[in-house]
Every structure is written in C-alpha cells, then in structure tokens.
Amino acid sequence: MSDNNIELTSTISEDNKLELALREIEIPQPGENQVVIRVEAAPINPSDLGVMFSAADMTTASQSGSADRPVISADVPAKFMGAVKKRVGKPIPVGNEGAGTVVAAGSSAAAQSLVGKTVAFIGGGSYRKYLCANVQSCLELESGTTADEAASSFVNPLTSLAMVETMRAEGHKAIVHAAAASNLGQMLNRICIADGIDLVNIVRKPEQEALLRDQGAKYVVNSSSDSFMADLTQALIDTGATIAFDPIGGGRLASDILTCMEAAVSRDMTEYSVYGSDIYKQVYIYGGLDRGPITLNRNFGFAWGVNGFLLFNALGKLGTETNIAMRKRVAAEIKTTFASHYTHEVSLAGALQLDAISAYGKMATGQKFLIKPQS
C-alpha cells in the first residue's frame, strides 16, 4: 500500500469563493465491517458536479497551484450564498462511486472475504487514492471484471433499474424517458428490451435518434421536431405509458409529457369532463440539466403528479429483496447491459484542469470522463 492518500475536495469560503483542490489525508484503518479500497477508477457523473461546483459560476474559474496540486477557484454569486451556508468553510469530498481493489479489511467474515478482490462501491468521496467503505456499500464483482468496467456500477445501473421497479410497483406498464441518449438512457433501453417493457425515448438531435434505433429502440421521438407533440402522443397511445423520468427538470418538457399522456389516455372518452381523465399520470424529475423553473401549463386534467426522484429514496421504497436482486443483476451484466463507455481518462490532478472542467462540465451526451486516482 502506498504511504500517502490524496482526495479531491470542494470548499466554499465566506468570501463567496469556490475552491477545488487536492489535499493529503490519512490512509484509513478499517473497522470490523469495513474494507480499505485502493481506488482505481471513478466516473464523473452529473450528480457529482452538483457537489463539485455547487452554486459557483464556472465561467469565472481560474487555475493556480502546481502541476501535481492544481487549484481551481471560481466566484459564487452572492444571491446563492444563503442556500449553501451549511457547507461554507467545510472541504467536501467529491465523487459518489468507483471501483478498485480491497487492500485491507476489518475482522468480520464479510470484510475478510473481500481482501484482494475487485469491488465497486458507493458512498461518497470516491475521488481519492484510498477509501474506507462498509461492506454493505460494496459490490463484489465476478472474476475477470476490471475496475474500469465496474466504476459505474451503482449510480446509473441502479437508477435505471429503480425506474423499472418503480414503474412496476406503482402499477404502470411502460416508461417515458427524457434525454434518452445518455449513458443511463442507453442502459435503460437495454433493460427494457431484455425485460419486454415498452420505452418511449425522448431525444433532441437526429443523431441521438439514430443511435438509439441502432440499439434496438422501437419508440424514439425528437423534442426539437415540429411534430414532437403529435409523435409523442402517438407513442403513448401505442405503449400506454403513464410514467416518465426526466433529468432535464426546468422548462416545459414535464408539462408537454403530461399533456400528451392526457391526450393519449382520453382519446376514447365519450363524455367531456372538466377534470380530465381519471387515469393517473406521473412525471419524476431526477436531474437538473436545466436549472430554470419547471413550467406546467395546466391542460392535463387533475390526475397527475410531478415529483423528485432520488436514487437512495427510491431504493428505500423498493425493499431489501428487490435491492439484492438488482445488485446481483448489475454484477452479472456489468459488461453487457450495464456497460459504460468513457471518452476521457484523467488523473486526480488532470480533473482539475480548466480544459477538462470545460468539457465534463457541459454534461454533454457522448462525453464521459473517468478519473484514475492511482495515475
């Protein structure tokens, strides 16, 4: 084991500044049910950027420090300081998940059984060289699985599976997914094809439409098309989808989806009702690609809901047996259904370069960064 440990942290100061930096920390000692993981790969997900950048205006970012200890600084607009006051002055470790080799373990049989094995983990602070995790936060991988392959074993795979299980638990029969050409969207498409579930994929570019159709998607609609509302309504008629998952958040897309759902389910109504159809329609917001207000144009009756969808809350609702089954499926299919592809690999110091931040900060479809902490 190396004699040093480094982590990437995000700190907001009282003088309205964000600082991203690397700091040296102790190599952890495992408790009874804990393991120490040499972190070999950790993805940069959109959810990580919320912790990393917080409310800072990254167009003001500047770089200082040295080659192996770069520091990124940016301004936090004064109007946002009240919302982040509880984290002011506190270095927040960044990174939700990753994978690596277990190099030390506590005394419990479960912990000892993982020594020397490659595991994926979740729980925060993954952008570091060595991390201590509870065995329950680890996923033992099948022999031959590399850390790079397993780095994204939790956030996207479990979120996509949780969407399917939420659909089932709430009595829906098909799903609508926005920003569907994303890494997560492609996973969800593979799951739905394998499980025989109809999925309506919403994209915004012709090349994204082609990408998903090439991967077997049957229903793909383009939100930038003049015929979007008609196309979406027809897909909803064909599938009967009454639940949607939207990572965009702001704007009118949630409203448009509900409007088209209402048009689809009410097309056979023989009597007019000022309250609309009695079929419940649900949109879950699980991201913030658009930070603006959510606009709802109320022309979809009264049987509807718009709620937040957070992975950990969803897992809590689904129960232990479902959670265990989901994890087993991820481990078994990490090279197929749940495979992730990365366009860039960077070291911890490489992640704190202005050009890299400019690229991964866009959260653009088709660009995904993997941090290699041991590099």
Short mmCIF file of C-alpha atoms in Angstrom, two decimals:
data_model
loop_
_atom_site.label_atom_id
_atom_site.label_comp_id
_atom_site.label_asym_id
_atom_site.label_seq_id
_atom_site.Cartn_x
_atom_site.Cartn_y
_atom_site.Cartn_z
CA MET A 1 0.00 0.00 0.00
CA SER A 2 1.23 3.50 -0.84
CA ASP A 3 2.28 5.66 2.08
CA ASN A 4 0.11 8.62 1.06
CA ASN A 5 -3.53 9.32 0.38
CA ILE A 6 -4.97 12.21 -1.60
CA GLU A 7 -8.57 13.34 -2.09
CA LEU A 8 -10.30 15.93 -4.24
CA THR A 9 -12.37 18.40 -2.23
CA SER A 10 -14.75 21.26 -2.91
CA THR A 11 -14.86 24.18 -0.46
CA ILE A 12 -16.91 27.37 -0.41
CA SER A 13 -15.46 30.20 1.65
CA GLU A 14 -17.19 33.08 3.39
CA ASP A 15 -15.85 35.49 0.78
CA ASN A 16 -18.00 33.90 -1.97
CA LYS A 17 -15.31 31.69 -3.48
CA LEU A 18 -15.35 28.06 -4.55
CA GLU A 19 -12.06 26.20 -4.32
CA LEU A 20 -11.39 22.78 -5.82
CA ALA A 21 -8.15 21.27 -4.57
CA LEU A 22 -6.30 18.08 -3.69
CA ARG A 23 -5.39 17.52 -0.07
CA GLU A 24 -3.34 14.87 1.66
CA ILE A 25 -5.22 12.76 4.20
CA GLU A 26 -4.51 9.72 6.35
CA ILE A 27 -4.82 6.25 4.89
CA PRO A 28 -7.90 4.91 6.73
CA GLN A 29 -7.97 1.97 9.11
CA PRO A 30 -10.96 -0.34 8.64
CA GLY A 31 -13.48 -1.08 11.36
CA GLU A 32 -14.97 -4.52 11.91
CA ASN A 33 -17.32 -4.42 8.91
CA GLN A 34 -15.24 -2.14 6.72
CA VAL A 35 -12.68 -2.53 3.94
CA VAL A 36 -10.00 -0.23 2.57
CA ILE A 37 -10.15 0.07 -1.21
CA ARG A 38 -7.34 1.21 -3.48
CA VAL A 39 -9.50 3.31 -5.80
CA GLU A 40 -8.53 2.61 -9.39
CA ALA A 41 -11.43 4.16 -11.33
CA ALA A 42 -14.22 6.62 -10.54
CA PRO A 43 -16.64 8.19 -13.05
CA ILE A 44 -17.67 11.82 -13.24
CA ASN A 45 -21.48 11.74 -13.21
CA PRO A 46 -23.80 14.75 -13.48
CA SER A 47 -24.72 14.18 -9.82
CA ASP A 48 -21.05 14.64 -8.86
CA LEU A 49 -20.94 18.07 -10.44
CA GLY A 50 -23.55 19.41 -8.04
CA VAL A 51 -21.18 18.75 -5.14
CA MET A 52 -18.07 19.76 -7.04
CA PHE A 53 -19.26 23.07 -8.50
CA SER A 54 -22.19 23.79 -6.15
CA ALA A 55 -23.58 27.26 -6.91
CA ALA A 56 -20.37 28.65 -8.41
CA ASP A 57 -20.28 30.48 -11.71
CA MET A 58 -17.73 28.30 -13.50
CA THR A 59 -17.29 30.86 -16.28
CA THR A 60 -15.23 32.76 -13.70
CA ALA A 61 -12.96 29.77 -12.96
CA SER A 62 -9.20 30.24 -12.79
CA GLN A 63 -6.36 27.81 -12.17
CA SER A 64 -3.39 28.13 -9.83
CA GLY A 65 -1.19 25.82 -7.76
CA SER A 66 1.33 23.36 -9.17
CA ALA A 67 1.20 20.62 -11.80
CA ASP A 68 0.54 17.89 -9.23
CA ARG A 69 -1.51 20.07 -6.89
CA PRO A 70 -3.65 22.29 -9.10
CA VAL A 71 -6.26 24.57 -7.51
CA ILE A 72 -9.40 25.79 -9.25
CA SER A 73 -11.14 28.93 -7.96
CA ALA A 74 -14.48 30.39 -9.04
CA ASP A 75 -16.93 33.01 -7.83
CA VAL A 76 -20.16 32.09 -6.07
CA PRO A 77 -22.85 34.73 -6.77
CA ALA A 78 -23.88 36.43 -3.52
CA LYS A 79 -27.54 35.55 -4.10
CA PHE A 80 -26.72 31.83 -3.77
CA MET A 81 -24.63 32.02 -0.60
CA GLY A 82 -27.65 31.60 1.67
CA ALA A 83 -28.50 28.27 0.01
CA VAL A 84 -25.01 26.87 0.65
CA LYS A 85 -24.32 28.37 4.09
CA LYS A 86 -24.19 24.94 5.80
CA ARG A 87 -21.18 23.91 3.72
CA VAL A 88 -19.23 27.19 4.00
CA GLY A 89 -15.70 26.56 5.25
CA LYS A 90 -16.03 22.78 5.02
CA PRO A 91 -13.93 20.82 2.49
CA ILE A 92 -16.45 18.43 0.90
CA PRO A 93 -15.01 15.21 -0.60
CA VAL A 94 -16.23 14.69 -4.18
CA GLY A 95 -17.28 11.53 -6.04
CA ASN A 96 -20.25 9.23 -5.48
CA GLU A 97 -18.91 5.89 -6.68
CA GLY A 98 -15.95 3.99 -8.02
CA ALA A 99 -14.13 0.67 -8.06
CA GLY A 100 -10.82 -0.78 -7.01
CA THR A 101 -9.00 -3.49 -5.08
CA VAL A 102 -9.58 -4.27 -1.41
CA VAL A 103 -6.18 -3.95 0.29
CA ALA A 104 -7.21 -4.19 3.96
CA ALA A 105 -10.27 -5.39 5.87
CA GLY A 106 -11.85 -5.44 9.29
CA SER A 107 -12.27 -8.55 11.39
CA SER A 108 -15.73 -9.64 10.22
CA ALA A 109 -16.04 -12.61 7.87
CA ALA A 110 -17.82 -10.46 5.27
CA ALA A 111 -14.98 -7.93 5.26
CA GLN A 112 -12.22 -10.55 5.21
CA SER A 113 -13.87 -12.34 2.27
CA LEU A 114 -13.25 -9.29 0.06
CA VAL A 115 -9.49 -8.96 0.60
CA GLY A 116 -7.66 -8.87 -2.73
CA LYS A 117 -10.88 -8.70 -4.74
CA THR A 118 -12.09 -6.02 -7.12
CA VAL A 119 -15.20 -4.31 -5.79
CA ALA A 120 -17.41 -1.41 -6.77
CA PHE A 121 -18.57 0.94 -4.04
CA ILE A 122 -20.90 3.82 -3.35
CA GLY A 123 -21.00 6.32 -0.53
CA GLY A 124 -19.12 9.48 -1.40
CA GLY A 125 -15.57 10.75 -1.58
CA SER A 126 -14.53 8.39 -4.35
CA TYR A 127 -12.10 10.87 -5.93
CA ARG A 128 -9.21 9.76 -3.74
CA LYS A 129 -6.47 7.13 -3.73
CA TYR A 130 -7.68 5.05 -0.76
CA LEU A 131 -11.19 4.86 0.65
CA CYS A 132 -12.75 3.09 3.62
CA ALA A 133 -16.22 1.64 2.97
CA ASN A 134 -18.71 -0.50 4.80
CA VAL A 135 -19.08 -3.94 3.22
CA GLN A 136 -22.77 -3.19 2.60
CA SER A 137 -21.69 -0.32 0.34
CA CYS A 138 -19.57 -2.66 -1.77
CA LEU A 139 -20.47 -4.86 -4.71
CA GLU A 140 -18.28 -7.91 -5.21
CA LEU A 141 -17.67 -8.37 -8.90
CA GLU A 142 -17.40 -11.51 -10.94
CA SER A 143 -13.91 -12.81 -11.66
CA GLY A 144 -12.34 -11.05 -14.64
CA THR A 145 -14.15 -7.75 -14.15
CA THR A 146 -11.79 -4.78 -14.16
CA ALA A 147 -12.10 -1.64 -12.05
CA ASP A 148 -12.67 0.42 -15.20
CA GLU A 149 -15.57 -1.81 -16.19
CA ALA A 150 -17.03 -1.68 -12.68
CA ALA A 151 -16.51 2.01 -11.91
CA SER A 152 -20.10 2.92 -12.79
CA SER A 153 -21.82 0.01 -11.05
CA PHE A 154 -24.17 1.99 -8.83
CA VAL A 155 -25.49 5.39 -9.91
CA ASN A 156 -26.57 4.71 -13.49
CA PRO A 157 -27.29 0.95 -13.25
CA LEU A 158 -29.29 1.15 -10.02
CA THR A 159 -31.10 4.31 -11.12
CA SER A 160 -32.21 2.70 -14.37
CA LEU A 161 -33.27 -0.49 -12.59
CA ALA A 162 -35.05 1.56 -9.91
CA MET A 163 -37.03 3.28 -12.65
CA VAL A 164 -38.25 -0.06 -13.95
CA GLU A 165 -39.07 -1.35 -10.45
CA THR A 166 -40.87 1.91 -9.59
CA MET A 167 -42.94 1.54 -12.73
CA ARG A 168 -43.95 -1.95 -11.64
CA ALA A 169 -44.58 -1.03 -8.02
CA GLU A 170 -46.82 1.89 -8.97
CA GLY A 171 -48.88 -0.08 -11.48
CA HIS A 172 -47.71 1.45 -14.76
CA LYS A 173 -46.88 -0.67 -17.78
CA ALA A 174 -44.49 1.41 -19.91
CA ILE A 175 -41.98 4.23 -19.40
CA VAL A 176 -41.14 7.59 -20.96
CA HIS A 177 -37.52 8.70 -20.58
CA ALA A 178 -36.12 12.11 -21.49
CA ALA A 179 -32.53 12.82 -22.52
CA ALA A 180 -32.63 9.18 -23.52
CA ALA A 181 -29.34 9.05 -25.43
CA SER A 182 -27.37 9.46 -22.20
CA ASN A 183 -25.28 6.69 -20.72
CA LEU A 184 -28.12 5.95 -18.31
CA GLY A 185 -30.68 6.18 -21.12
CA GLN A 186 -28.86 3.58 -23.17
CA MET A 187 -28.77 1.28 -20.12
CA LEU A 188 -32.50 1.75 -19.57
CA ASN A 189 -33.13 0.93 -23.22
CA ARG A 190 -31.18 -2.33 -22.91
CA ILE A 191 -33.04 -3.27 -19.71
CA CYS A 192 -36.44 -2.60 -21.25
CA ILE A 193 -35.62 -4.59 -24.39
CA ALA A 194 -34.44 -7.52 -22.27
CA ASP A 195 -37.45 -7.36 -19.95
CA GLY A 196 -40.07 -6.79 -22.65
CA ILE A 197 -41.05 -3.31 -21.44
CA ASP A 198 -42.12 -0.60 -23.88
CA LEU A 199 -39.94 2.50 -23.55
CA VAL A 200 -40.58 5.87 -25.18
CA ASN A 201 -37.23 7.60 -25.66
CA ILE A 202 -37.17 11.40 -25.94
CA VAL A 203 -34.05 12.87 -27.57
CA ARG A 204 -33.23 16.28 -29.07
CA LYS A 205 -30.96 15.51 -32.02
CA PRO A 206 -31.34 13.29 -35.12
CA GLU A 207 -28.04 11.53 -34.41
CA GLN A 208 -29.29 10.60 -30.93
CA GLU A 209 -32.42 9.16 -32.51
CA ALA A 210 -30.29 7.09 -34.89
CA LEU A 211 -28.07 5.92 -32.01
CA LEU A 212 -30.99 4.53 -30.02
CA ARG A 213 -32.71 2.97 -33.03
CA ASP A 214 -29.45 1.22 -33.91
CA GLN A 215 -29.52 -0.17 -30.36
CA GLY A 216 -32.99 -1.63 -30.87
CA ALA A 217 -35.20 1.16 -29.52
CA LYS A 218 -38.70 1.00 -31.04
CA TYR A 219 -40.11 4.32 -29.85
CA VAL A 220 -37.87 7.37 -30.26
CA VAL A 221 -39.22 10.93 -30.55
CA ASN A 222 -37.27 14.13 -31.13
CA SER A 223 -38.21 17.08 -28.91
CA SER A 224 -36.76 19.56 -31.42
CA SER A 225 -39.04 18.33 -34.20
CA ASP A 226 -42.10 20.34 -35.26
CA SER A 227 -44.15 17.16 -34.91
CA PHE A 228 -42.87 16.33 -31.41
CA MET A 229 -46.19 16.61 -29.58
CA ALA A 230 -48.02 14.52 -32.18
CA ASP A 231 -45.20 11.96 -32.31
CA LEU A 232 -45.07 11.67 -28.52
CA THR A 233 -48.84 11.31 -28.25
CA GLN A 234 -48.84 8.51 -30.82
CA ALA A 235 -46.01 6.70 -28.99
CA LEU A 236 -48.01 7.00 -25.75
CA ILE A 237 -51.12 5.61 -27.47
CA ASP A 238 -49.05 2.69 -28.78
CA THR A 239 -47.38 1.91 -25.44
CA GLY A 240 -49.86 3.08 -22.80
CA ALA A 241 -47.00 4.73 -20.88
CA THR A 242 -48.20 6.81 -17.92
CA ILE A 243 -44.92 7.28 -16.01
CA ALA A 244 -41.96 9.39 -17.12
CA PHE A 245 -38.46 10.11 -15.84
CA ASP A 246 -36.92 13.47 -16.71
CA PRO A 247 -33.32 14.51 -15.94
CA ILE A 248 -33.77 17.95 -17.51
CA GLY A 249 -36.04 19.42 -14.84
CA GLY A 250 -36.50 23.02 -15.94
CA GLY A 251 -38.64 24.24 -18.80
CA ARG A 252 -41.87 22.80 -20.13
CA LEU A 253 -40.92 19.22 -21.03
CA ALA A 254 -42.65 17.71 -17.98
CA SER A 255 -45.76 19.68 -18.91
CA ASP A 256 -45.58 18.53 -22.53
CA ILE A 257 -45.27 14.90 -21.44
CA LEU A 258 -48.31 15.17 -19.17
CA THR A 259 -50.27 16.93 -21.91
CA CYS A 260 -49.52 14.15 -24.39
CA MET A 261 -50.28 11.47 -21.78
CA GLU A 262 -53.67 13.08 -21.18
CA ALA A 263 -54.35 13.23 -24.92
CA ALA A 264 -53.42 9.57 -25.26
CA VAL A 265 -55.50 8.23 -22.36
CA SER A 266 -58.54 10.44 -23.04
CA ARG A 267 -58.86 9.80 -26.75
CA ASP A 268 -61.64 7.23 -26.21
CA MET A 269 -63.56 9.19 -23.58
CA THR A 270 -67.18 9.51 -24.68
CA GLU A 271 -68.17 12.22 -22.22
CA TYR A 272 -66.46 15.52 -21.54
CA SER A 273 -65.17 16.17 -18.03
CA VAL A 274 -63.80 19.48 -16.82
CA TYR A 275 -61.47 17.42 -14.59
CA GLY A 276 -59.98 15.41 -17.44
CA SER A 277 -59.37 11.67 -17.40
CA ASP A 278 -59.20 9.72 -14.16
CA ILE A 279 -56.06 7.83 -15.25
CA TYR A 280 -53.10 8.89 -13.11
CA LYS A 281 -50.06 10.28 -14.91
CA GLN A 282 -46.68 10.65 -13.18
CA VAL A 283 -43.51 12.54 -14.10
CA TYR A 284 -40.42 12.11 -11.93
CA ILE A 285 -37.66 14.72 -12.10
CA TYR A 286 -34.28 13.11 -11.38
CA GLY A 287 -31.84 15.73 -12.59
CA GLY A 288 -31.22 19.41 -13.18
CA LEU A 289 -29.76 19.78 -16.67
CA ASP A 290 -31.97 22.87 -16.92
CA ARG A 291 -31.75 24.84 -13.65
CA GLY A 292 -34.63 27.11 -14.61
CA PRO A 293 -38.22 26.94 -13.31
CA ILE A 294 -40.45 23.98 -14.19
CA THR A 295 -43.34 25.35 -16.24
CA LEU A 296 -46.65 23.48 -16.05
CA ASN A 297 -49.39 24.51 -18.46
CA ARG A 298 -52.44 23.01 -16.77
CA ASN A 299 -54.25 21.29 -19.62
CA PHE A 300 -53.86 17.69 -18.50
CA GLY A 301 -56.68 17.25 -16.02
CA PHE A 302 -56.29 16.62 -12.30
CA ALA A 303 -54.97 13.04 -12.13
CA TRP A 304 -51.24 13.73 -12.26
CA GLY A 305 -48.12 14.27 -10.21
CA VAL A 306 -44.67 15.79 -10.63
CA ASN A 307 -42.17 14.61 -8.01
CA GLY A 308 -38.48 14.40 -7.39
CA PHE A 309 -36.77 11.03 -7.88
CA LEU A 310 -33.61 10.37 -5.86
CA LEU A 311 -31.88 7.01 -6.10
CA PHE A 312 -31.43 6.39 -2.37
CA ASN A 313 -35.05 7.28 -1.60
CA ALA A 314 -36.27 5.02 -4.40
CA LEU A 315 -34.14 2.11 -3.17
CA GLY A 316 -35.57 2.56 0.31
CA LYS A 317 -39.11 2.24 -1.02
CA LEU A 318 -38.35 -0.86 -3.08
CA GLY A 319 -37.29 -3.08 -0.18
CA THR A 320 -34.37 -5.36 0.64
CA GLU A 321 -35.17 -8.30 -1.65
CA THR A 322 -35.53 -6.07 -4.70
CA ASN A 323 -32.31 -4.25 -3.83
CA ILE A 324 -30.37 -7.50 -3.53
CA ALA A 325 -31.75 -8.77 -6.85
CA MET A 326 -30.82 -5.50 -8.55
CA ARG A 327 -27.24 -5.65 -7.28
CA LYS A 328 -26.83 -9.25 -8.40
CA ARG A 329 -28.06 -8.34 -11.86
CA VAL A 330 -25.62 -5.44 -12.11
CA ALA A 331 -22.67 -7.66 -11.14
CA ALA A 332 -23.70 -10.34 -13.64
CA GLU A 333 -24.32 -7.91 -16.52
CA ILE A 334 -21.73 -5.17 -15.90
CA LYS A 335 -20.02 -5.91 -19.24
CA THR A 336 -23.26 -6.00 -21.24
CA THR A 337 -26.50 -4.39 -20.05
CA PHE A 338 -24.74 -2.01 -17.66
CA ALA A 339 -21.56 -1.34 -19.61
CA SER A 340 -20.29 2.24 -19.51
CA HIS A 341 -18.03 3.81 -22.10
CA TYR A 342 -15.63 6.65 -21.40
CA THR A 343 -14.22 9.17 -23.83
CA HIS A 344 -11.58 10.61 -21.48
CA GLU A 345 -9.40 9.31 -18.65
CA VAL A 346 -7.76 11.77 -16.25
CA SER A 347 -5.74 11.64 -13.04
CA LEU A 348 -6.89 13.46 -9.91
CA ALA A 349 -4.73 16.41 -10.94
CA GLY A 350 -5.98 16.08 -14.51
CA ALA A 351 -9.56 16.53 -13.34
CA LEU A 352 -8.58 19.97 -12.02
CA GLN A 353 -7.58 21.46 -15.36
CA LEU A 354 -9.67 24.22 -16.91
CA ASP A 355 -9.95 22.47 -20.28
CA ALA A 356 -11.11 19.24 -18.65
CA ILE A 357 -13.64 21.08 -16.47
CA SER A 358 -14.95 22.89 -19.53
CA ALA A 359 -15.55 19.52 -21.22
CA TYR A 360 -17.09 17.44 -18.44
CA GLY A 361 -18.94 20.43 -17.01
CA LYS A 362 -21.14 20.52 -20.11
CA MET A 363 -22.65 17.11 -19.24
CA ALA A 364 -22.82 16.51 -22.99
CA THR A 365 -24.21 13.27 -24.39
CA GLY A 366 -21.39 11.09 -25.69
CA GLN A 367 -18.72 12.56 -23.40
CA LYS A 368 -17.92 10.76 -20.17
CA PHE A 369 -14.82 11.17 -18.00
CA LEU A 370 -13.19 8.50 -15.84
CA ILE A 371 -10.85 9.53 -13.03
CA LYS A 372 -7.88 7.22 -12.42
CA PRO A 373 -6.72 8.16 -8.88
CA GLN A 374 -3.60 6.00 -8.98
CA SER A 375 -2.27 7.72 -12.13
#
